[in-house]
Amino acid sequence: MRTIDTIYINGRFLQPHGKEEAPLFNPATEEQIGTVRLGNEQDVDDAVRAAKAAFASLSKSSKAERIAMLQSLHEAVAARVSDLTDAMREEYGAPAPFIGFSVPHAATSFLQMAKTLETYEFRRRIGHAEIEMRPAGVAAAITPWNSNYGFICNKLATAIAAGTTMVIKPSEMSAIQTQLLTECLHAAGLPNGIFNIVNGYGHVVGAALSAHRDIAKISFTGSTATGQAILQAASATLKRVTLELGGKSPNIILDDADLDVVIPQVLGAGFANSGQACIAGTRILAPESRLAEIHDKLGKAVAALKVGDAIDPTVSIGPMVSRKQWERVQSYIRLGQEEGARLIVGGEGRPEGLDRGWFARPTVFSGVSNDMRIAREEIFGPVLCVIPYRDDAHALEIANDTVYGLQAYIFSADIDRAKRMADRIDAGRVVINGAPHEPAAPFGGFKQSGIGREFGVYGLESFLEPRAVLS
Ligand code: NAD
């Protein structure tokens, strides 16, 4: 049992003023593995004060100084990849392929931002105006549990590159991972107050940050409902707000696709991070002409997937993060059947042979129409819908008929045809034939998937205010 009873303010690990505690679990065993003591509004005030004091010098620092800080942070996180991996597996249960991407990605996000910074021009000229890109002011980051390290590191890297200090409120469910990551960030030896980390509930610490008069900018990743609450709270002080929210991404198989190649990739996108991914391709759009073949191949491929404790490297689907999340997934599997969809594979309950742990059965529904709730709402678990379409125009109509617009996937033997379709999809990213992540390209959503973009220059500028001096 671990006891996490400190938060991190002004370069020191301190006991929070808050007295409330929350339990921490291993989702693969349902055993309690620790407790975290949570911060309160007073802790937020202390953290913001420290960040505000440090802002005075960081905002005036040179590019070279910021790049050196980013390099130190990279080295400090990279030095403990193995410990970070173990903690993520134990507290979150992510399977090996996701952890294998996520932990190194978190460490390299500092180097990626250093690279962006090297060529970024903070001062430019437009006509007779001198333009300066100035740090917007002290920032807050509020992050979810489904990739704790990645979100914290990327937001912190971007803030530092912009010359902005930060107060970070991670998910209260990820406190063991946060503790370890904080130890790494502390070891980088940055000046005090540049980053401050306060564990706490969203409605306490998150809400206090969203309304705080000395916070100028909020970078949030999480659910659309929480994003709306933050936007509302932030409006009183007109904070700059970046929101990275939910999705219901179309996963489009064109009729010329080689299904033996494509089906594993379609499932990789759909079941990414055990289905607990904002970018999961949960709506499989299948051509009517090949529907039977696609159903058959999906059924066989899903039945062969291994679900279990991520300690086993051959597992591709781990547990849901909490009992609540497991129950939510079960309720959607029930709902799909009530709505008239048919199960190709999966269903309610735990997978065979697993009698404990918050494991859900990887489930694929057929006979889904795009107006069913299982096709419209984000489930955040390993539950996919197959929606048939007549032709490319019909596929596009279904793909765009959603309140979300985070990511889309297209699979085709004809890259030009796939690109023509990509041009007509309303989503922040379109991935053709399983193309790899591009860390400097913008990431973020259309419509209710968010506001603003992260990564590269687009992310950097979301922490900056343009200013013109005319002479
Ligand atoms: P969540 O919205 O419940 O919580 C996210 C964070 O917000 C947590 O730290 C939480 O404590 C805090 N929070 C909760 N209520 C708050 C409030 N009233 N004010 C301020 N902060 C508050 O989301 P979650 O369940 O942790 O994560 C899953 C969601 O995140 C999914 O909807 C998923 O799609 C989304 N997500 C989006 C992206 C993206 O980049 N677009 C990435 C990952 C996850």
Short mmCIF file of C-alpha atoms and ligand atoms in Angstrom, two decimals:
data_model
loop_
_atom_site.label_atom_id
_atom_site.label_comp_id
_atom_site.label_asym_id
_atom_site.label_seq_id
_atom_site.Cartn_x
_atom_site.Cartn_y
_atom_site.Cartn_z
CA MET A 1 0.00 0.00 0.00
CA ARG A 2 1.36 3.35 -1.00
CA THR A 3 0.50 6.60 0.71
CA ILE A 4 0.74 9.66 -1.48
CA ASP A 5 0.45 12.52 0.96
CA THR A 6 2.34 15.33 -0.72
CA ILE A 7 1.73 17.79 -3.50
CA TYR A 8 4.46 19.81 -5.23
CA ILE A 9 4.64 23.58 -4.82
CA ASN A 10 7.53 25.96 -5.43
CA GLY A 11 10.09 23.17 -5.83
CA ARG A 12 9.08 21.29 -2.66
CA PHE A 13 7.01 18.23 -1.79
CA LEU A 14 4.51 19.50 0.81
CA GLN A 15 1.56 18.11 2.75
CA PRO A 16 -1.62 19.63 1.30
CA HIS A 17 -3.98 21.73 3.41
CA GLY A 18 -6.76 19.47 2.13
CA LYS A 19 -7.52 16.56 4.45
CA GLU A 20 -9.66 14.38 2.17
CA GLU A 21 -8.21 11.06 0.96
CA ALA A 22 -9.08 8.93 -2.06
CA PRO A 23 -8.30 5.22 -2.58
CA LEU A 24 -6.08 4.03 -5.47
CA PHE A 25 -6.64 0.67 -7.16
CA ASN A 26 -5.03 -1.90 -9.40
CA PRO A 27 -7.83 -2.32 -11.96
CA ALA A 28 -6.60 -5.77 -13.00
CA THR A 29 -7.11 -7.16 -9.47
CA GLU A 30 -9.59 -4.63 -7.98
CA GLU A 31 -7.26 -4.45 -4.96
CA GLN A 32 -6.64 -1.16 -3.24
CA ILE A 33 -2.94 -0.37 -3.68
CA GLY A 34 -2.74 3.05 -2.08
CA THR A 35 -4.32 6.28 -0.93
CA VAL A 36 -3.83 9.85 -2.02
CA ARG A 37 -4.36 12.91 0.13
CA LEU A 38 -6.08 15.60 -1.91
CA GLY A 39 -5.45 19.31 -2.12
CA ASN A 40 -8.05 22.05 -1.67
CA GLU A 41 -8.62 25.70 -2.67
CA GLN A 42 -5.89 26.94 -0.32
CA ASP A 43 -3.38 24.63 -2.01
CA VAL A 44 -4.47 26.03 -5.37
CA ASP A 45 -3.86 29.57 -4.09
CA ASP A 46 -0.38 28.60 -2.86
CA ALA A 47 0.48 26.89 -6.13
CA VAL A 48 -0.75 29.82 -8.24
CA ARG A 49 1.23 32.26 -6.08
CA ALA A 50 4.41 30.24 -6.65
CA ALA A 51 3.75 30.04 -10.40
CA LYS A 52 3.05 33.77 -10.55
CA ALA A 53 6.32 34.59 -8.79
CA ALA A 54 8.29 32.32 -11.14
CA PHE A 55 6.54 33.78 -14.21
CA ALA A 56 8.42 37.06 -13.79
CA SER A 57 11.76 35.49 -14.75
CA LEU A 58 10.62 32.59 -16.99
CA SER A 59 8.65 34.95 -19.22
CA LYS A 60 11.85 36.96 -19.80
CA SER A 61 14.13 33.94 -20.29
CA SER A 62 15.95 33.29 -23.56
CA LYS A 63 15.21 30.54 -26.04
CA ALA A 64 18.49 28.86 -25.12
CA GLU A 65 17.57 28.82 -21.42
CA ARG A 66 14.18 27.27 -22.17
CA ILE A 67 15.70 24.68 -24.49
CA ALA A 68 18.17 23.72 -21.75
CA MET A 69 15.27 23.26 -19.29
CA LEU A 70 13.39 21.09 -21.79
CA GLN A 71 16.48 18.95 -22.32
CA SER A 72 16.93 18.48 -18.55
CA LEU A 73 13.28 17.49 -18.20
CA HIS A 74 13.65 14.99 -21.03
CA GLU A 75 16.70 13.40 -19.44
CA ALA A 76 15.06 13.23 -16.00
CA VAL A 77 11.94 11.48 -17.34
CA ALA A 78 13.87 9.19 -19.73
CA ALA A 79 16.06 8.06 -16.81
CA ARG A 80 13.09 6.37 -15.14
CA VAL A 81 11.19 4.87 -18.05
CA SER A 82 11.19 1.45 -16.42
CA ASP A 83 9.67 2.69 -13.09
CA LEU A 84 7.15 4.83 -14.97
CA THR A 85 6.15 1.83 -17.07
CA ASP A 86 5.59 -0.36 -14.00
CA ALA A 87 3.45 2.29 -12.28
CA MET A 88 1.32 2.84 -15.38
CA ARG A 89 0.75 -0.88 -15.75
CA GLU A 90 -0.19 -1.35 -12.11
CA GLU A 91 -2.35 1.71 -11.51
CA TYR A 92 -3.94 2.00 -14.93
CA GLY A 93 -3.63 -1.43 -16.55
CA ALA A 94 -2.74 -0.25 -20.06
CA PRO A 95 -1.53 -3.06 -22.32
CA ALA A 96 2.13 -3.27 -23.41
CA PRO A 97 1.70 -1.72 -26.91
CA PHE A 98 0.10 1.41 -25.46
CA ILE A 99 2.60 1.76 -22.59
CA GLY A 100 5.41 1.10 -25.04
CA PHE A 101 4.32 4.15 -27.02
CA SER A 102 3.08 6.33 -24.19
CA VAL A 103 6.04 6.45 -21.78
CA PRO A 104 8.79 7.24 -24.33
CA HIS A 105 6.38 9.66 -26.05
CA ALA A 106 5.98 11.53 -22.74
CA ALA A 107 9.76 11.85 -22.36
CA THR A 108 10.36 12.92 -25.96
CA SER A 109 7.61 15.55 -25.88
CA PHE A 110 10.17 17.84 -24.19
CA LEU A 111 12.61 17.33 -27.08
CA GLN A 112 9.88 17.80 -29.66
CA MET A 113 8.98 21.15 -28.12
CA ALA A 114 12.65 22.14 -27.91
CA LYS A 115 12.87 21.47 -31.66
CA THR A 116 9.81 23.63 -32.35
CA LEU A 117 11.29 26.39 -30.21
CA GLU A 118 14.64 26.41 -32.04
CA THR A 119 13.13 27.82 -35.23
CA TYR A 120 10.18 29.74 -33.76
CA GLU A 121 10.27 33.54 -34.24
CA PHE A 122 8.85 35.34 -31.19
CA ARG A 123 9.40 38.69 -32.95
CA ARG A 124 8.37 39.51 -36.51
CA ARG A 125 7.46 42.53 -38.61
CA ILE A 126 4.20 43.19 -40.42
CA GLY A 127 4.41 46.43 -42.43
CA HIS A 128 5.51 49.08 -39.96
CA ALA A 129 4.37 47.04 -36.93
CA GLU A 130 6.72 45.09 -34.71
CA ILE A 131 4.98 41.91 -33.61
CA GLU A 132 5.86 40.15 -30.39
CA MET A 133 4.47 36.77 -29.32
CA ARG A 134 4.28 37.15 -25.55
CA PRO A 135 3.50 34.48 -22.94
CA ALA A 136 -0.20 34.79 -22.09
CA GLY A 137 0.33 34.51 -18.32
CA VAL A 138 0.29 31.77 -15.67
CA ALA A 139 -1.33 28.61 -17.05
CA ALA A 140 -3.19 25.66 -15.55
CA ALA A 141 -3.24 22.14 -16.96
CA ILE A 142 -6.08 19.76 -16.05
CA THR A 143 -5.55 16.20 -17.27
CA PRO A 144 -7.35 12.81 -17.36
CA TRP A 145 -6.30 9.31 -16.29
CA ASN A 146 -5.99 7.64 -19.69
CA SER A 147 -2.45 8.82 -20.49
CA ASN A 148 -1.33 10.68 -17.40
CA TYR A 149 2.36 11.11 -18.27
CA GLY A 150 1.79 12.10 -21.90
CA PHE A 151 -0.69 14.86 -21.15
CA ILE A 152 1.31 16.34 -18.26
CA CYS A 153 4.62 16.30 -20.13
CA ASN A 154 3.29 17.72 -23.37
CA LYS A 155 1.39 20.56 -21.68
CA LEU A 156 4.33 21.41 -19.42
CA ALA A 157 6.81 21.31 -22.33
CA THR A 158 4.64 23.71 -24.32
CA ALA A 159 4.16 26.10 -21.40
CA ILE A 160 7.91 26.29 -20.71
CA ALA A 161 8.68 26.83 -24.41
CA ALA A 162 6.23 29.75 -24.36
CA GLY A 163 7.85 31.17 -21.19
CA THR A 164 4.83 30.37 -19.06
CA THR A 165 4.74 28.78 -15.61
CA MET A 166 2.11 26.22 -14.73
CA VAL A 167 -0.10 24.64 -12.08
CA ILE A 168 -0.99 21.07 -13.01
CA LYS A 169 -4.01 19.16 -11.70
CA PRO A 170 -3.76 15.54 -12.82
CA SER A 171 -6.52 12.96 -12.43
CA GLU A 172 -6.97 11.93 -8.82
CA MET A 173 -7.03 8.31 -10.07
CA SER A 174 -3.44 8.50 -11.34
CA ALA A 175 -1.70 9.63 -8.14
CA ILE A 176 0.97 6.90 -8.07
CA GLN A 177 1.98 7.71 -11.65
CA THR A 178 1.87 11.43 -10.88
CA GLN A 179 4.09 11.01 -7.81
CA LEU A 180 6.74 9.19 -9.81
CA LEU A 181 6.60 11.67 -12.67
CA THR A 182 6.83 14.58 -10.22
CA GLU A 183 10.00 13.03 -8.76
CA CYS A 184 11.44 12.94 -12.30
CA LEU A 185 10.46 16.54 -13.08
CA HIS A 186 11.89 17.68 -9.72
CA ALA A 187 15.18 15.91 -10.49
CA ALA A 188 15.54 18.11 -13.59
CA GLY A 189 16.48 20.94 -11.19
CA LEU A 190 14.43 23.77 -12.72
CA PRO A 191 14.02 27.05 -10.79
CA ASN A 192 11.29 26.81 -8.15
CA GLY A 193 7.70 27.55 -9.09
CA ILE A 194 7.95 26.90 -12.84
CA PHE A 195 5.66 23.92 -12.41
CA ASN A 196 3.48 23.05 -9.43
CA ILE A 197 1.40 19.89 -9.14
CA VAL A 198 -1.74 19.66 -6.99
CA ASN A 199 -3.65 16.37 -6.67
CA GLY A 200 -7.33 16.86 -6.06
CA TYR A 201 -10.88 16.36 -7.20
CA GLY A 202 -12.08 18.11 -10.32
CA HIS A 203 -14.94 19.88 -8.56
CA VAL A 204 -12.51 21.23 -5.91
CA VAL A 205 -9.00 21.80 -7.33
CA GLY A 206 -10.03 21.82 -11.01
CA ALA A 207 -12.89 24.22 -10.36
CA ALA A 208 -10.68 26.54 -8.26
CA LEU A 209 -8.11 26.72 -11.06
CA SER A 210 -10.79 27.33 -13.70
CA ALA A 211 -12.06 30.36 -11.78
CA HIS A 212 -8.77 31.67 -10.35
CA ARG A 213 -8.17 35.32 -11.18
CA ASP A 214 -4.39 34.84 -11.56
CA ILE A 215 -4.68 32.01 -14.09
CA ALA A 216 -4.64 33.40 -17.63
CA LYS A 217 -4.79 30.17 -19.62
CA ILE A 218 -6.22 26.68 -19.15
CA SER A 219 -5.11 23.66 -21.12
CA PHE A 220 -7.62 20.87 -20.49
CA THR A 221 -7.86 17.30 -21.71
CA GLY A 222 -10.89 15.27 -20.66
CA SER A 223 -14.58 14.77 -21.29
CA THR A 224 -16.77 17.17 -23.22
CA ALA A 225 -19.05 17.69 -20.19
CA THR A 226 -16.11 18.77 -18.00
CA GLY A 227 -14.78 20.94 -20.83
CA GLN A 228 -18.08 22.79 -20.91
CA ALA A 229 -17.97 23.35 -17.12
CA ILE A 230 -14.40 24.69 -17.37
CA LEU A 231 -15.28 27.00 -20.25
CA GLN A 232 -18.16 28.41 -18.26
CA ALA A 233 -16.08 28.93 -15.10
CA ALA A 234 -13.23 30.45 -17.12
CA SER A 235 -15.52 32.93 -18.87
CA ALA A 236 -15.80 35.21 -15.82
CA THR A 237 -12.12 36.13 -16.17
CA LEU A 238 -11.93 35.55 -19.94
CA LYS A 239 -9.18 32.97 -19.69
CA ARG A 240 -7.63 31.59 -22.86
CA VAL A 241 -8.85 28.01 -23.01
CA THR A 242 -7.64 24.98 -24.97
CA LEU A 243 -10.01 22.02 -24.72
CA GLU A 244 -9.07 18.51 -25.92
CA LEU A 245 -12.29 16.54 -25.50
CA GLY A 246 -14.07 13.37 -26.54
CA GLY A 247 -14.68 11.69 -29.86
CA LYS A 248 -16.69 9.11 -31.79
CA SER A 249 -14.28 8.66 -34.65
CA PRO A 250 -15.27 7.11 -37.97
CA ASN A 251 -13.11 4.15 -39.03
CA ILE A 252 -13.88 3.92 -42.75
CA ILE A 253 -13.11 0.80 -44.80
CA LEU A 254 -13.36 1.56 -48.53
CA ASP A 255 -14.56 -1.19 -50.86
CA ASP A 256 -11.11 -1.66 -52.46
CA ALA A 257 -9.33 -2.38 -49.15
CA ASP A 258 -7.36 -5.58 -48.60
CA LEU A 259 -9.27 -6.84 -45.57
CA ASP A 260 -6.55 -9.19 -44.36
CA VAL A 261 -4.24 -6.20 -43.95
CA VAL A 262 -6.85 -3.70 -42.87
CA ILE A 263 -8.98 -5.51 -40.28
CA PRO A 264 -6.16 -5.71 -37.67
CA GLN A 265 -5.49 -1.98 -38.22
CA VAL A 266 -9.19 -1.12 -37.92
CA LEU A 267 -9.28 -2.99 -34.61
CA GLY A 268 -6.02 -1.38 -33.51
CA ALA A 269 -7.66 2.02 -33.95
CA GLY A 270 -10.94 0.92 -32.37
CA PHE A 271 -9.49 -0.83 -29.34
CA ALA A 272 -6.53 1.54 -28.80
CA ASN A 273 -5.71 1.80 -25.09
CA SER A 274 -8.39 -0.85 -24.33
CA GLY A 275 -10.91 1.46 -25.97
CA GLN A 276 -10.18 4.17 -23.39
CA ALA A 277 -8.85 6.60 -25.99
CA CYS A 278 -10.35 9.86 -27.20
CA ILE A 279 -9.12 9.02 -30.71
CA ALA A 280 -10.53 5.47 -30.77
CA GLY A 281 -12.09 4.64 -34.15
CA THR A 282 -15.33 3.35 -32.66
CA ARG A 283 -17.64 3.69 -35.69
CA ILE A 284 -16.55 1.16 -38.33
CA LEU A 285 -18.07 2.28 -41.64
CA ALA A 286 -18.31 -0.78 -43.90
CA PRO A 287 -19.34 -0.95 -47.60
CA GLU A 288 -22.60 -2.90 -48.02
CA SER A 289 -20.99 -4.86 -50.87
CA ARG A 290 -18.47 -6.44 -48.48
CA LEU A 291 -20.44 -6.45 -45.24
CA ALA A 292 -20.66 -10.22 -44.71
CA GLU A 293 -16.92 -10.61 -45.28
CA ILE A 294 -16.13 -7.76 -42.89
CA HIS A 295 -18.42 -9.15 -40.17
CA ASP A 296 -16.79 -12.54 -40.48
CA LYS A 297 -13.23 -11.23 -40.34
CA LEU A 298 -13.97 -8.86 -37.44
CA GLY A 299 -15.60 -11.66 -35.43
CA LYS A 300 -12.63 -13.99 -35.90
CA ALA A 301 -10.00 -11.31 -35.25
CA VAL A 302 -11.69 -10.07 -32.07
CA ALA A 303 -12.19 -13.58 -30.73
CA ALA A 304 -8.41 -14.09 -31.05
CA LEU A 305 -7.52 -10.98 -29.00
CA LYS A 306 -6.17 -11.60 -25.54
CA VAL A 307 -7.75 -9.69 -22.66
CA GLY A 308 -6.11 -9.66 -19.26
CA ASP A 309 -3.59 -8.23 -16.82
CA ALA A 310 -1.10 -6.12 -18.77
CA ILE A 311 1.73 -7.84 -16.91
CA ASP A 312 1.36 -10.40 -19.74
CA PRO A 313 2.97 -8.77 -22.81
CA THR A 314 0.74 -10.72 -25.21
CA VAL A 315 -2.37 -9.03 -23.80
CA SER A 316 -3.86 -6.46 -26.18
CA ILE A 317 -6.83 -5.33 -24.08
CA GLY A 318 -6.44 -4.48 -20.41
CA PRO A 319 -8.99 -3.59 -17.73
CA MET A 320 -11.23 -0.55 -17.54
CA VAL A 321 -9.72 2.01 -15.17
CA SER A 322 -12.41 1.76 -12.46
CA ARG A 323 -15.54 -0.08 -11.42
CA LYS A 324 -17.55 2.95 -12.52
CA GLN A 325 -16.01 2.85 -16.00
CA TRP A 326 -16.60 -0.93 -16.22
CA GLU A 327 -20.28 -0.44 -15.30
CA ARG A 328 -20.62 2.34 -17.86
CA VAL A 329 -19.27 0.05 -20.59
CA GLN A 330 -21.66 -2.74 -19.51
CA SER A 331 -24.60 -0.33 -19.64
CA TYR A 332 -23.76 0.57 -23.26
CA ILE A 333 -23.46 -3.11 -24.25
CA ARG A 334 -26.97 -3.62 -22.79
CA LEU A 335 -28.23 -0.46 -24.49
CA GLY A 336 -26.95 -1.56 -27.91
CA GLN A 337 -28.98 -4.77 -27.67
CA GLU A 338 -32.05 -2.85 -26.48
CA GLU A 339 -31.67 -0.49 -29.45
CA GLY A 340 -31.81 -3.47 -31.81
CA ALA A 341 -28.14 -3.87 -32.75
CA ARG A 342 -26.76 -7.44 -33.00
CA LEU A 343 -23.64 -8.75 -31.34
CA ILE A 344 -21.02 -10.07 -33.77
CA VAL A 345 -18.72 -10.84 -30.86
CA GLY A 346 -18.51 -9.99 -27.15
CA GLY A 347 -21.37 -8.97 -24.87
CA GLU A 348 -21.95 -8.20 -21.23
CA GLY A 349 -19.86 -9.51 -18.33
CA ARG A 350 -16.19 -10.44 -17.97
CA PRO A 351 -14.27 -12.40 -20.60
CA GLU A 352 -14.14 -16.14 -19.96
CA GLY A 353 -11.46 -17.19 -17.48
CA LEU A 354 -11.22 -13.79 -15.76
CA ASP A 355 -13.12 -13.77 -12.49
CA ARG A 356 -11.77 -10.53 -11.07
CA GLY A 357 -10.55 -7.22 -12.43
CA TRP A 358 -12.51 -4.60 -14.36
CA PHE A 359 -12.22 -6.45 -17.67
CA ALA A 360 -14.86 -5.97 -20.34
CA ARG A 361 -15.41 -8.30 -23.31
CA PRO A 362 -14.24 -6.73 -26.58
CA THR A 363 -17.55 -6.22 -28.33
CA VAL A 364 -18.56 -5.47 -31.90
CA PHE A 365 -22.15 -4.66 -32.87
CA SER A 366 -23.58 -5.06 -36.36
CA GLY A 367 -26.86 -3.72 -37.71
CA VAL A 368 -26.09 -0.33 -36.20
CA SER A 369 -27.61 2.83 -37.62
CA ASN A 370 -25.87 6.12 -37.00
CA ASP A 371 -28.77 7.50 -34.98
CA MET A 372 -28.52 4.85 -32.24
CA ARG A 373 -27.03 6.07 -28.97
CA ILE A 374 -24.23 3.46 -29.21
CA ALA A 375 -23.19 5.18 -32.47
CA ARG A 376 -23.49 8.73 -31.15
CA GLU A 377 -22.17 8.67 -27.57
CA GLU A 378 -18.60 8.13 -26.45
CA ILE A 379 -18.49 4.79 -24.59
CA PHE A 380 -14.78 4.81 -23.68
CA GLY A 381 -14.34 1.06 -23.65
CA PRO A 382 -13.77 -1.80 -26.14
CA VAL A 383 -17.15 -1.51 -27.86
CA LEU A 384 -17.35 -0.91 -31.64
CA CYS A 385 -20.26 -0.41 -34.04
CA VAL A 386 -20.32 -1.55 -37.66
CA ILE A 387 -22.41 0.87 -39.73
CA PRO A 388 -23.07 -0.12 -43.35
CA TYR A 389 -22.86 2.44 -46.18
CA ARG A 390 -23.88 2.38 -49.88
CA ASP A 391 -21.16 4.46 -51.58
CA ASP A 392 -18.38 6.94 -50.73
CA ALA A 393 -20.79 9.88 -50.54
CA HIS A 394 -22.95 7.97 -48.06
CA ALA A 395 -19.86 7.05 -46.01
CA LEU A 396 -18.91 10.74 -45.80
CA GLU A 397 -22.41 11.71 -44.76
CA ILE A 398 -22.33 9.18 -41.89
CA ALA A 399 -18.75 10.07 -40.93
CA ASN A 400 -19.63 13.75 -40.50
CA ASP A 401 -23.01 13.13 -38.86
CA THR A 402 -21.71 13.42 -35.29
CA VAL A 403 -21.30 16.16 -32.68
CA TYR A 404 -17.62 15.20 -32.48
CA GLY A 405 -14.72 15.82 -34.88
CA LEU A 406 -11.47 14.70 -33.31
CA GLN A 407 -10.01 12.06 -35.61
CA ALA A 408 -11.02 9.87 -38.57
CA TYR A 409 -9.46 6.79 -40.16
CA ILE A 410 -9.66 5.76 -43.83
CA PHE A 411 -8.44 2.47 -45.28
CA SER A 412 -8.11 2.06 -49.05
CA ALA A 413 -5.85 0.47 -51.68
CA ASP A 414 -6.00 3.81 -53.54
CA ILE A 415 -4.25 6.59 -51.63
CA ASP A 416 -5.60 9.36 -53.91
CA ARG A 417 -9.16 8.19 -53.38
CA ALA A 418 -8.55 8.11 -49.61
CA LYS A 419 -7.13 11.66 -49.74
CA ARG A 420 -10.15 12.92 -51.70
CA MET A 421 -12.36 11.54 -48.94
CA ALA A 422 -10.10 12.96 -46.22
CA ASP A 423 -10.60 16.44 -47.71
CA ARG A 424 -14.31 16.22 -46.94
CA ILE A 425 -14.14 14.96 -43.36
CA ASP A 426 -14.74 17.42 -40.52
CA ALA A 427 -12.10 16.25 -38.05
CA GLY A 428 -8.86 17.66 -36.66
CA ARG A 429 -6.89 14.67 -37.92
CA VAL A 430 -7.50 12.11 -40.63
CA VAL A 431 -5.26 9.03 -40.61
CA ILE A 432 -4.93 7.14 -43.89
CA ASN A 433 -3.96 3.46 -43.89
CA GLY A 434 -2.66 3.49 -40.30
CA ALA A 435 -0.08 6.26 -40.86
CA PRO A 436 2.09 6.87 -37.76
CA HIS A 437 1.70 9.80 -35.34
CA GLU A 438 3.33 13.09 -36.42
CA PRO A 439 4.32 14.88 -33.21
CA ALA A 440 4.73 18.37 -34.73
CA ALA A 441 1.39 18.34 -36.57
CA PRO A 442 -1.59 20.01 -34.87
CA PHE A 443 -3.84 17.83 -32.73
CA GLY A 444 -7.34 18.77 -31.59
CA GLY A 445 -10.97 18.62 -32.47
CA PHE A 446 -13.67 20.18 -34.59
CA LYS A 447 -17.14 20.74 -33.11
CA GLN A 448 -17.64 19.32 -29.59
CA SER A 449 -14.27 17.55 -29.63
CA GLY A 450 -12.65 20.74 -28.47
CA ILE A 451 -11.28 24.20 -28.97
CA GLY A 452 -7.73 24.92 -30.11
CA ARG A 453 -4.80 22.68 -30.99
CA GLU A 454 -1.82 21.11 -29.26
CA PHE A 455 1.67 20.11 -30.48
CA GLY A 456 4.27 21.96 -32.50
CA VAL A 457 3.85 25.61 -33.43
CA TYR A 458 0.05 25.39 -33.11
CA GLY A 459 0.34 24.23 -29.51
CA LEU A 460 3.03 26.79 -28.69
CA GLU A 461 0.97 29.70 -30.01
CA SER A 462 -1.98 28.71 -27.84
CA PHE A 463 0.13 29.83 -24.84
CA LEU A 464 1.13 33.13 -26.48
CA GLU A 465 -0.56 36.49 -27.07
CA PRO A 466 0.38 38.44 -30.20
CA ARG A 467 1.20 42.08 -29.55
CA ALA A 468 1.92 44.83 -32.10
CA VAL A 469 3.97 48.00 -31.56
CA LEU A 470 3.46 50.57 -34.31
CA SER A 471 5.99 53.32 -34.84
P1 NAD B 1 -13.00 13.98 -16.96
O1 NAD B 1 -13.53 15.09 -17.77
O2 NAD B 1 -13.92 13.30 -16.02
O3 NAD B 1 -11.75 14.44 -16.09
C1 NAD B 1 -10.62 15.06 -16.65
C2 NAD B 1 -9.97 15.96 -15.61
O4 NAD B 1 -10.88 17.01 -15.30
C3 NAD B 1 -9.67 15.25 -14.29
O5 NAD B 1 -8.45 15.74 -13.78
C4 NAD B 1 -10.83 15.68 -13.42
O6 NAD B 1 -10.54 15.63 -12.03
C5 NAD B 1 -11.04 17.11 -13.88
N1 NAD B 1 -12.37 17.68 -13.61
C6 NAD B 1 -13.54 17.01 -13.40
N2 NAD B 1 -14.53 17.89 -13.15
C7 NAD B 1 -14.00 19.13 -13.19
C8 NAD B 1 -14.53 20.45 -13.04
N3 NAD B 1 -15.81 20.67 -12.77
N4 NAD B 1 -13.69 21.50 -13.18
C9 NAD B 1 -12.39 21.31 -13.50
N5 NAD B 1 -11.83 20.09 -13.62
C10 NAD B 1 -12.62 19.00 -13.49
O7 NAD B 1 -12.39 12.94 -18.00
P2 NAD B 1 -11.76 11.52 -17.68
O8 NAD B 1 -12.88 10.58 -17.37
O9 NAD B 1 -10.64 11.65 -16.71
O10 NAD B 1 -11.13 11.16 -19.11
C11 NAD B 1 -11.85 10.62 -20.15
C12 NAD B 1 -12.32 11.68 -21.13
O11 NAD B 1 -11.22 12.42 -21.62
C13 NAD B 1 -12.98 11.11 -22.36
O12 NAD B 1 -14.14 11.84 -22.68
C14 NAD B 1 -11.94 11.28 -23.45
O13 NAD B 1 -12.44 11.34 -24.75
C15 NAD B 1 -11.29 12.54 -23.04
N6 NAD B 1 -9.93 12.63 -23.62
C16 NAD B 1 -9.68 13.52 -24.61
C17 NAD B 1 -8.43 13.57 -25.20
C18 NAD B 1 -8.09 14.54 -26.30
O14 NAD B 1 -6.92 14.83 -26.47
N7 NAD B 1 -9.04 15.06 -27.05
C19 NAD B 1 -7.43 12.71 -24.76
C20 NAD B 1 -7.72 11.81 -23.75
C21 NAD B 1 -8.97 11.80 -23.17
#
